[in-house]
PDB file of C-alpha atoms and ligand atoms in Angstrom:
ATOM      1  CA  UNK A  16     107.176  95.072 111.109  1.00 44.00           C
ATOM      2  CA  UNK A  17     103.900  94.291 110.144  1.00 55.00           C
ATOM      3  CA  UNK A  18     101.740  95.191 112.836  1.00 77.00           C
ATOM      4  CA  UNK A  19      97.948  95.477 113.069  1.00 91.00           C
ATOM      5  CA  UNK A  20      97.136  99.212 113.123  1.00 97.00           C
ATOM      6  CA  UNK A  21      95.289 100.298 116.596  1.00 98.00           C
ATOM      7  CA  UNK A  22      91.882 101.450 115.477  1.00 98.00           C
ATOM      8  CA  UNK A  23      89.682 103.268 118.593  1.00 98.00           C
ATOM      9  CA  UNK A  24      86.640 104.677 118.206  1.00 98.00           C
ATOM     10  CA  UNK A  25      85.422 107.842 120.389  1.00 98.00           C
ATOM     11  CA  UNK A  26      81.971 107.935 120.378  1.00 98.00           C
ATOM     12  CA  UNK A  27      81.615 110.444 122.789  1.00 98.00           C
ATOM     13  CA  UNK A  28      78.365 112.049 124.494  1.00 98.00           C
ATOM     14  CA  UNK A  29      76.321 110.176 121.098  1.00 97.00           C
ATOM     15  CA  UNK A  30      73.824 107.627 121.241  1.00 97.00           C
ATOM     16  CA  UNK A  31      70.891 106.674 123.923  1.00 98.00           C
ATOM     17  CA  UNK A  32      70.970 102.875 125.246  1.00 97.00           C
ATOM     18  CA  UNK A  33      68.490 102.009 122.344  1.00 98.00           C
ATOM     19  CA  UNK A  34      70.689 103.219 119.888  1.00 98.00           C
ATOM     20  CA  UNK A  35      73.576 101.586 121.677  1.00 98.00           C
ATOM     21  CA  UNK A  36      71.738  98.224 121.488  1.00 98.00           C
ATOM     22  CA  UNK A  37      70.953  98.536 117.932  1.00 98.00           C
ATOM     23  CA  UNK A  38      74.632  99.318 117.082  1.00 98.00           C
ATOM     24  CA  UNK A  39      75.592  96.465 119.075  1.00 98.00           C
ATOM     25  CA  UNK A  40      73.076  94.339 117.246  1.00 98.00           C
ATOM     26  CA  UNK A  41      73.481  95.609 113.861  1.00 97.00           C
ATOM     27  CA  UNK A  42      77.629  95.338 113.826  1.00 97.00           C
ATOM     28  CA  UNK A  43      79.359  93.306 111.589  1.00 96.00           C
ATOM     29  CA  UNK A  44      82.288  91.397 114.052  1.00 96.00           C
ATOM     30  CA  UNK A  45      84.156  90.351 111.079  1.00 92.00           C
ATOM     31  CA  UNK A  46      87.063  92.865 110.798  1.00 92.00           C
ATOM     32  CA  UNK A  47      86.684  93.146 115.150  1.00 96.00           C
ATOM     33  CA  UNK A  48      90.115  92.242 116.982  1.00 95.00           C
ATOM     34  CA  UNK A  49      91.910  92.931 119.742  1.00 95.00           C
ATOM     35  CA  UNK A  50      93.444  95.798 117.907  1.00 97.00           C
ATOM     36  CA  UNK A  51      89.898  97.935 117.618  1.00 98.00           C
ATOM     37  CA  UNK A  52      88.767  99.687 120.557  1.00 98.00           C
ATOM     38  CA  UNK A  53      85.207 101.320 121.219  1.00 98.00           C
ATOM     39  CA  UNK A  54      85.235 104.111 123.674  1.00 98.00           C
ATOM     40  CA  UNK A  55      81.336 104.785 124.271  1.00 98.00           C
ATOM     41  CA  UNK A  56      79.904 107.468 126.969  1.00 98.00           C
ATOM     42  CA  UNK A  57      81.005 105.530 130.349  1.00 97.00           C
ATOM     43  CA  UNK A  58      77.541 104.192 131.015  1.00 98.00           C
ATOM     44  CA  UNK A  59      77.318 102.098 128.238  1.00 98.00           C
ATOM     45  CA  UNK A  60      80.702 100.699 128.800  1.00 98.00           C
ATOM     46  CA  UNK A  61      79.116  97.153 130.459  1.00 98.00           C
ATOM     47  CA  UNK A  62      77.518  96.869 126.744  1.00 98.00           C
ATOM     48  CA  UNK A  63      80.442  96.718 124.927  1.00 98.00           C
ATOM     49  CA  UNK A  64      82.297  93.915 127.168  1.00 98.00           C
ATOM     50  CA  UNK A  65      82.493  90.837 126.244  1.00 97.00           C
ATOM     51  CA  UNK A  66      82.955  91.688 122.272  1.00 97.00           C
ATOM     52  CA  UNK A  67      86.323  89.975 119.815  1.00 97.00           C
ATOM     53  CA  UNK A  68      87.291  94.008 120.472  1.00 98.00           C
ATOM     54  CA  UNK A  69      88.407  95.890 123.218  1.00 98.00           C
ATOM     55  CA  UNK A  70      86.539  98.516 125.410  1.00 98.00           C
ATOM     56  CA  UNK A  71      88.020 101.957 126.328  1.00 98.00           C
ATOM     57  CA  UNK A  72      87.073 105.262 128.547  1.00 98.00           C
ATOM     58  CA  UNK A  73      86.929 108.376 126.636  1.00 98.00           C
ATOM     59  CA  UNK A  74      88.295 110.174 130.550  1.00 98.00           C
ATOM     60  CA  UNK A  75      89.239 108.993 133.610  1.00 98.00           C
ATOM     61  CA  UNK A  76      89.343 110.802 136.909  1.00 98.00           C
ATOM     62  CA  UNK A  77      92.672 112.435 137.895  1.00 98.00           C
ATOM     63  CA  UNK A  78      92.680 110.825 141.270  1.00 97.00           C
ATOM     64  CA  UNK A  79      92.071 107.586 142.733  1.00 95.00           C
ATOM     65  CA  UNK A  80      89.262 106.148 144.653  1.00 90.00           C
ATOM     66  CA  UNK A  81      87.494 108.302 147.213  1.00 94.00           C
ATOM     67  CA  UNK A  82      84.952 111.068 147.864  1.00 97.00           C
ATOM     68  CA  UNK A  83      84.715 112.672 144.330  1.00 97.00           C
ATOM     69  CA  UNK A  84      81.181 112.758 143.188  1.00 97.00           C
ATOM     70  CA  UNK A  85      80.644 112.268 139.593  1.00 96.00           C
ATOM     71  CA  UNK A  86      84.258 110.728 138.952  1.00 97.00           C
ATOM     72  CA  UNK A  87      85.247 107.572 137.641  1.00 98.00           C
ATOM     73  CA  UNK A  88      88.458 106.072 138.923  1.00 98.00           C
ATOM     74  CA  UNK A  89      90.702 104.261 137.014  1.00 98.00           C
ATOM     75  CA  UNK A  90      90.493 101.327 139.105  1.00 98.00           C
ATOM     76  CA  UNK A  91      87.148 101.119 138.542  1.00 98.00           C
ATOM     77  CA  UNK A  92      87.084 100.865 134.842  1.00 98.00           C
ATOM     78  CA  UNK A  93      89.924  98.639 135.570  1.00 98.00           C
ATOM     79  CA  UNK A  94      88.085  96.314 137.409  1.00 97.00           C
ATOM     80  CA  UNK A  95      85.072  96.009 134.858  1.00 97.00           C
ATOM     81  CA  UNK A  96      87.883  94.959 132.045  1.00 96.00           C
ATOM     82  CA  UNK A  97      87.950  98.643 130.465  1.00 98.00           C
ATOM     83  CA  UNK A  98      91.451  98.394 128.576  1.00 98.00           C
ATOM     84  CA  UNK A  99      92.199 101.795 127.373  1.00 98.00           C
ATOM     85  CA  UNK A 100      91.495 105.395 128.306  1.00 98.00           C
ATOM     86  CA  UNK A 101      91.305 108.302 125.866  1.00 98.00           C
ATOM     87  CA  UNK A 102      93.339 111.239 127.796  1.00 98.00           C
ATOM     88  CA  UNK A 103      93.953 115.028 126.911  1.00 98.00           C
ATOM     89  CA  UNK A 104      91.209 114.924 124.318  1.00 98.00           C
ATOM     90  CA  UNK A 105      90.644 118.342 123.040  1.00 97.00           C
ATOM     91  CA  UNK A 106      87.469 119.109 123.639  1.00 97.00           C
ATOM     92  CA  UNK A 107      88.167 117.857 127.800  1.00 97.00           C
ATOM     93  CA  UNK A 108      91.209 120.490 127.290  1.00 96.00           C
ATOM     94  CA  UNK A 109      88.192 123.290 125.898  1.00 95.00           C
ATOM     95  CA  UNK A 110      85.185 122.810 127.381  1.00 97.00           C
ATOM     96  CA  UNK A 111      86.607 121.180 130.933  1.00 96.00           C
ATOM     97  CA  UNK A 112      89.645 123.221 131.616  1.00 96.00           C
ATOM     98  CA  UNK A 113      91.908 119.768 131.445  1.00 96.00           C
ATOM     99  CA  UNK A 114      95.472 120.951 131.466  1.00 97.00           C
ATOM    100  CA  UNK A 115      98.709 118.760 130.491  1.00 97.00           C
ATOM    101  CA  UNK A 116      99.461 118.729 134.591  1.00 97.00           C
ATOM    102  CA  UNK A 117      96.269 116.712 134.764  1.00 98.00           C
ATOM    103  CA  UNK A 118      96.609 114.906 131.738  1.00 98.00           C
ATOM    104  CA  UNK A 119      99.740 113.460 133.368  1.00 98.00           C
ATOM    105  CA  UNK A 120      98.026 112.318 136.485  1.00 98.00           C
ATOM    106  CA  UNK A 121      95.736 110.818 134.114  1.00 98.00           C
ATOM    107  CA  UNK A 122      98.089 108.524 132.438  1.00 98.00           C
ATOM    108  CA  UNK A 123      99.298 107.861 135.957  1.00 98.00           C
ATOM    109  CA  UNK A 124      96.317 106.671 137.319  1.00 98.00           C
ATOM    110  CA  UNK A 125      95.874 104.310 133.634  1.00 98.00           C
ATOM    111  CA  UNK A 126      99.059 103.231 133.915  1.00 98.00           C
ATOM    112  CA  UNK A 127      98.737 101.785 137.501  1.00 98.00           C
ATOM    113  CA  UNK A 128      95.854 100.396 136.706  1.00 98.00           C
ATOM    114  CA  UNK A 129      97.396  98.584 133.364  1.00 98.00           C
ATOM    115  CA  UNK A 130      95.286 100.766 131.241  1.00 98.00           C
ATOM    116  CA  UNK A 131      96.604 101.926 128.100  1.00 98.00           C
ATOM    117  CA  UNK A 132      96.284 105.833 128.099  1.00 98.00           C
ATOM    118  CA  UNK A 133      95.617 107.405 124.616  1.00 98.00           C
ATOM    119  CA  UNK A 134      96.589 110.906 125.027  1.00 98.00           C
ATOM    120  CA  UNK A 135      95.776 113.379 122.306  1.00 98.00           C
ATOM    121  CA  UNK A 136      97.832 116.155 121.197  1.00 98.00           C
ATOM    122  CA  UNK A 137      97.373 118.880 118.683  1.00 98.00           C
ATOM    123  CA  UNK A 138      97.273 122.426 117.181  1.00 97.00           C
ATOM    124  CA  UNK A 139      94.459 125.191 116.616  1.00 96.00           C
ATOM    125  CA  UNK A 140      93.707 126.242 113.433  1.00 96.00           C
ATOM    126  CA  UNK A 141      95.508 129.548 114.246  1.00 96.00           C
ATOM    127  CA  UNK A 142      98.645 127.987 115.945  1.00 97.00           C
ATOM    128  CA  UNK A 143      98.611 125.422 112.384  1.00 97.00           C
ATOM    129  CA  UNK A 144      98.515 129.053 110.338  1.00 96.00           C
ATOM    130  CA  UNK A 145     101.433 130.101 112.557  1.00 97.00           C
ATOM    131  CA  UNK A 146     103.689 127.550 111.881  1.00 96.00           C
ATOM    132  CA  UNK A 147     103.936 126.650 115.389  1.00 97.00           C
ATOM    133  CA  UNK A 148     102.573 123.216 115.401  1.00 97.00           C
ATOM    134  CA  UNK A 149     105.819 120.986 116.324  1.00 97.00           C
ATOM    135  CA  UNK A 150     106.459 123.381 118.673  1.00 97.00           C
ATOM    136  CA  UNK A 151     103.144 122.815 120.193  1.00 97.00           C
ATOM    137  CA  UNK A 152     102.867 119.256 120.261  1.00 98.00           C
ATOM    138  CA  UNK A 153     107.038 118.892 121.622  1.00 98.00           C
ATOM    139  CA  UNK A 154     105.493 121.314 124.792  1.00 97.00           C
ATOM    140  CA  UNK A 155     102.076 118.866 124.997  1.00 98.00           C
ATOM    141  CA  UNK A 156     104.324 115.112 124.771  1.00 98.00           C
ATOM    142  CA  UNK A 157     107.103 116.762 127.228  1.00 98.00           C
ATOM    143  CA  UNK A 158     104.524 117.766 129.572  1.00 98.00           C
ATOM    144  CA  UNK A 159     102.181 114.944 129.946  1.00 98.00           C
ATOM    145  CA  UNK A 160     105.410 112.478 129.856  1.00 98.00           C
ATOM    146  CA  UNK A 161     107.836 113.956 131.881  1.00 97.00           C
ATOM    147  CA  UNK A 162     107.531 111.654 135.437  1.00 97.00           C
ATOM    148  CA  UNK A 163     106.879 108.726 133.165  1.00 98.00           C
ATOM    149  CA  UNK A 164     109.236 105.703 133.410  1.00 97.00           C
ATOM    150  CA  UNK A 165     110.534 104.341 130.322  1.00 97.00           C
ATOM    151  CA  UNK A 166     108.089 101.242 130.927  1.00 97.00           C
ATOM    152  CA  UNK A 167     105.331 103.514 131.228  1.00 97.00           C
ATOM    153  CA  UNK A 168     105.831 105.529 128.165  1.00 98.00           C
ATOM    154  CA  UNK A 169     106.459 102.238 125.991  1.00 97.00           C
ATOM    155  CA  UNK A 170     102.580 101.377 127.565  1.00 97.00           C
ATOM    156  CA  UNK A 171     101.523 105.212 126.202  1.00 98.00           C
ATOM    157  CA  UNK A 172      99.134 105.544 122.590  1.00 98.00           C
ATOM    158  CA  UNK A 173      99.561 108.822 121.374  1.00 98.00           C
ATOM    159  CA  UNK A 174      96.732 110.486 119.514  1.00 98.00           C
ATOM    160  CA  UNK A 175      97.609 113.877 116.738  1.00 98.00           C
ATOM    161  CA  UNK A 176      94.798 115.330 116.858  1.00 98.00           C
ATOM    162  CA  UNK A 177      94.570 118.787 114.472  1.00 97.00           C
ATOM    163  CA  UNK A 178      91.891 120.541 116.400  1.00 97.00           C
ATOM    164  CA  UNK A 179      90.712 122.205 113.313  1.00 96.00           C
ATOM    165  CA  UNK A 180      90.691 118.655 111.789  1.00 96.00           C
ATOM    166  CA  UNK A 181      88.154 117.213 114.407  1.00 96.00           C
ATOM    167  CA  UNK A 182      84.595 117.127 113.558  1.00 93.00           C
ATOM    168  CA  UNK A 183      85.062 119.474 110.414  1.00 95.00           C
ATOM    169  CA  UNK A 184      85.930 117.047 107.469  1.00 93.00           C
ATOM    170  CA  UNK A 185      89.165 118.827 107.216  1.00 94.00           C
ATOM    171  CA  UNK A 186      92.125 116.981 107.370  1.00 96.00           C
ATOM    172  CA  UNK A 187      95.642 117.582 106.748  1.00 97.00           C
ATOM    173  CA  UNK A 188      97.824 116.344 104.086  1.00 97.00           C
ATOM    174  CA  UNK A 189      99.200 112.997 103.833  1.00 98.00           C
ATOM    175  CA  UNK A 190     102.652 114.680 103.667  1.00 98.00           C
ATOM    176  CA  UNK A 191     101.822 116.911 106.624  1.00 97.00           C
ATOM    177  CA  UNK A 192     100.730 113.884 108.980  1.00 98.00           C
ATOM    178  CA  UNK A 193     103.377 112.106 107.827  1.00 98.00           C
ATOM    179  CA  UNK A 194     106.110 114.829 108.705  1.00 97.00           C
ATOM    180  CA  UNK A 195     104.283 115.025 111.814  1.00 98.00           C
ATOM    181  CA  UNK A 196     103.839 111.583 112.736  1.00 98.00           C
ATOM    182  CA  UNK A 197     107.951 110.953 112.097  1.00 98.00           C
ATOM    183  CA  UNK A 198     108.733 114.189 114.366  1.00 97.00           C
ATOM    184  CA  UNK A 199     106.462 112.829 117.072  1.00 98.00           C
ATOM    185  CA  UNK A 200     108.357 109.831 117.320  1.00 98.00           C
ATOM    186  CA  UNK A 201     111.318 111.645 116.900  1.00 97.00           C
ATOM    187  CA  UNK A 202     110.993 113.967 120.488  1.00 97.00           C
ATOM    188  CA  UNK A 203     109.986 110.683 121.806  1.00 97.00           C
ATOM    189  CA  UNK A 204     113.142 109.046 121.217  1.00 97.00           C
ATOM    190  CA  UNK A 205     115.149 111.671 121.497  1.00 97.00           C
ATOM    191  CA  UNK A 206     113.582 113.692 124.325  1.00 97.00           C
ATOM    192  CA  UNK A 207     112.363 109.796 126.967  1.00 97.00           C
ATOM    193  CA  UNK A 208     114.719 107.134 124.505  1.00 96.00           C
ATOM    194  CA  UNK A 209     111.405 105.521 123.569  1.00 95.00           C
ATOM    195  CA  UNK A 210     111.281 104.059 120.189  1.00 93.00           C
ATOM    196  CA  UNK A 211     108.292 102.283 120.868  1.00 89.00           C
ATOM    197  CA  UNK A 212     104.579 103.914 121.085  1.00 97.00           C
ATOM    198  CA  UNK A 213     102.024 104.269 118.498  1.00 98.00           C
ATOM    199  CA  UNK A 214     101.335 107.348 117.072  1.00 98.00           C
ATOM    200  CA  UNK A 215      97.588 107.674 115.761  1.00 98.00           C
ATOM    201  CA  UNK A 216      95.653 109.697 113.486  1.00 98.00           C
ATOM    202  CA  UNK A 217      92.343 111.184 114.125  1.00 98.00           C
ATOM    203  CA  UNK A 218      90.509 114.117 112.872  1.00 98.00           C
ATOM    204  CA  UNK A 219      87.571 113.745 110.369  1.00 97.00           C
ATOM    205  CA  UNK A 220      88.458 110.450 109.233  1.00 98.00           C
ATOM    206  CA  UNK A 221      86.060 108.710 107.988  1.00 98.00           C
ATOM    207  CA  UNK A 222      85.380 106.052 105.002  1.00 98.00           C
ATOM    208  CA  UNK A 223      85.684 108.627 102.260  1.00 97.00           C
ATOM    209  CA  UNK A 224      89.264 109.750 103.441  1.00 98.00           C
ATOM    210  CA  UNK A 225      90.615 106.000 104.692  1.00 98.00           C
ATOM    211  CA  UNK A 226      92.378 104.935 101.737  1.00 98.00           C
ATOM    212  CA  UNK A 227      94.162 108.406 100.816  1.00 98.00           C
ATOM    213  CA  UNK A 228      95.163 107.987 104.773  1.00 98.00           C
ATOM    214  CA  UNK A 229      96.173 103.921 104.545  1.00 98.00           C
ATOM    215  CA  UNK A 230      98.904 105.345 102.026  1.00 97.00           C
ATOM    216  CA  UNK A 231     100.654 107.467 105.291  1.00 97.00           C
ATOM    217  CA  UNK A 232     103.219 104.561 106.053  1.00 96.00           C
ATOM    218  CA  UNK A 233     104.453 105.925 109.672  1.00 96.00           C
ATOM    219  CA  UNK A 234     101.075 106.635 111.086  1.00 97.00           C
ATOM    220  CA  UNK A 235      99.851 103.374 113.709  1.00 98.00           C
ATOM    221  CA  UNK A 236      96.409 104.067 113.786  1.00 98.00           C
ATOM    222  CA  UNK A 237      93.399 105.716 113.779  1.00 98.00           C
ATOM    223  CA  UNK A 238      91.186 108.206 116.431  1.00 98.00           C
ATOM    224  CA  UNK A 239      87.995 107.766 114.973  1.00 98.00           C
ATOM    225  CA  UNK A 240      85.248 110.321 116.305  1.00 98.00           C
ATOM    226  CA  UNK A 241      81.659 110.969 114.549  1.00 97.00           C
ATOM    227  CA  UNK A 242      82.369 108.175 112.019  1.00 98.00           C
ATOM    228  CA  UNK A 243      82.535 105.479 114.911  1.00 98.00           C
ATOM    229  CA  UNK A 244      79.267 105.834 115.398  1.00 98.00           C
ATOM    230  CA  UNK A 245      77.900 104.245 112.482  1.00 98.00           C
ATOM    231  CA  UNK A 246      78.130 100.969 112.192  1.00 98.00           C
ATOM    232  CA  UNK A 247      78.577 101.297 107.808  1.00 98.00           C
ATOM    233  CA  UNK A 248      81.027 103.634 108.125  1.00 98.00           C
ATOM    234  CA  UNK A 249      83.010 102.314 111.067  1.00 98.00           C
ATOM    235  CA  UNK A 250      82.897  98.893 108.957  1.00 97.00           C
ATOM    236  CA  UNK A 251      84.353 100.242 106.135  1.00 97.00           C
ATOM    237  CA  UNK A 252      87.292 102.117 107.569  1.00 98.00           C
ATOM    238  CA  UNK A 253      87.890  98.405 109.364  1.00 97.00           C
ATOM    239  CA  UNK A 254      87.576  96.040 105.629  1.00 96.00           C
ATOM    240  CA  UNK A 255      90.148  99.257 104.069  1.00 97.00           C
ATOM    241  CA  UNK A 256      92.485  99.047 106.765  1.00 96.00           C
ATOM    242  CA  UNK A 257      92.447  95.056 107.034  1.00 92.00           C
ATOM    243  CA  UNK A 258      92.276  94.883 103.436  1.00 85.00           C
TER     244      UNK A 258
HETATM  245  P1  LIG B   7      86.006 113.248 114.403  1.00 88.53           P
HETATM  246  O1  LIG B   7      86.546 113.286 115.887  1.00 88.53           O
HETATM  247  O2  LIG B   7      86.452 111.966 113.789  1.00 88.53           O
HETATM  248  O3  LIG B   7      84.505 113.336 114.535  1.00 88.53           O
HETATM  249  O4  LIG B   7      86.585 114.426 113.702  1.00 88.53           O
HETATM  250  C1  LIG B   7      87.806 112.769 116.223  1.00 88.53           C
HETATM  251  C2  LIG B   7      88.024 112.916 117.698  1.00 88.53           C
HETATM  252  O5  LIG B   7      87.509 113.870 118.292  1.00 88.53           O
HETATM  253  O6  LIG B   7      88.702 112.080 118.316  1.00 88.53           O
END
């Protein structure tokens, strides 16, 4: 099957809305599809509409319209045309507490709203020194999944996300991600019969590492963080992948 790989773009608490009008100015639309998806701070989102690519949240509130200042439903990004919704990243799990109970509601609220919910998953450096990453990602999928319908987790993007690969310019092995990537889909057939969601990269990729990663043959896509940002680099990555 030769299917476009799903290339999104965090570009999480960066840029003011000059620098998001320069981006938008300055980017070459030639490798853009339906297939790449920018996921700028929520403000800026109304910028990025209306592009050959697709728009995503980087979070989405876990509960649905109603009196919770400073939240952002997912009916409302819904409504604007927001497609996708980054879920479980790991610095929401750090910094904000997020938990794989709410990472489920999450997908929940996406997923009733038609958005696609990218939900990350990943190891510390310490758990990776352990040995005890599968373990840790089999207890992250069956605990943001688990509730899911079968349609629903066919809808699903998931994200491996080494958390001592993100922001670092470390990144694992080809051989490691794709070990990884095959056992992720494996606990997702075996564990919800799904043989059918994408199972991204991200970590530190960037246009240095993009063609030692475009050799990994069951990896879907990409997760691309700091590198999004620039419009060079996040060109780059596109003409390598698109070749
Ligand atoms: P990075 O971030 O590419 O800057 O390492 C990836 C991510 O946090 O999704």
């Amino acid at each position: 099957m030769d299917k476009k790989k799903l290339i999104i773009g965090n570009m999480k608490m960066y840029m003011t809305s000059g620098d998001v009008k320069e981006y938008l100015q300055k980017l070459n639309l030639k490798n853009m599809n339906e297939q790449v998806v920018f996921c700028p701070s929520s403000i800026y989102i109304p910028y990025f509409l209306g592009y050959p690519f697709q728009v995503g949240a980087q979070n989405i509130s876990a509960t649905t319209l109603g009196a919770y200042t400073g939240e952002i439903s997912a009916e409302q990004l819904a409504s604007l045309g927001v497609a996708y919704t980054i879920v479980g990243h790991s610095e929401r799990r750090m910094y904000f507490g997020e938990i794989n109970e709410e990472v489920h509601q999450k997908m929940k609220r996406a997923l009733d709203h038609h958005m696609v919910p990218i939900v990350c998953i990943g190891e510390t450096l310490e758990e990776y020194n352990a040995g005890k990453t599968l373990s840790i990602l089999r207890t992250q999928l069956i605990d943001c999944l688990t509730g899911l319908s079968l349609e629903e987790i066919n809808k699903t993007v998931i994200a491996y996300e080494p958390i001592w690969a993100i922001g670092t310019g470390k990144i694992p092995t080809n051989l490691e991600i794709e070990k990884i990537a095959i056992e992720i889909k494996k606990i997702l057939q075996e564990v919800f019969q799904s043989t059918n969601v994408p199972v991204l990269y991200g970590g530190s990729v960037s246009s240095k590492n993009i063609e030692q990663l475009e050799q990994i043959t069951s990896i879907d896509g990409y997760l691309i963080g700091s590198a999004s940002v620039k419009t060079k680099e996040i060109e780059k990555i596109l003409e390598v992948v698109n070749h």
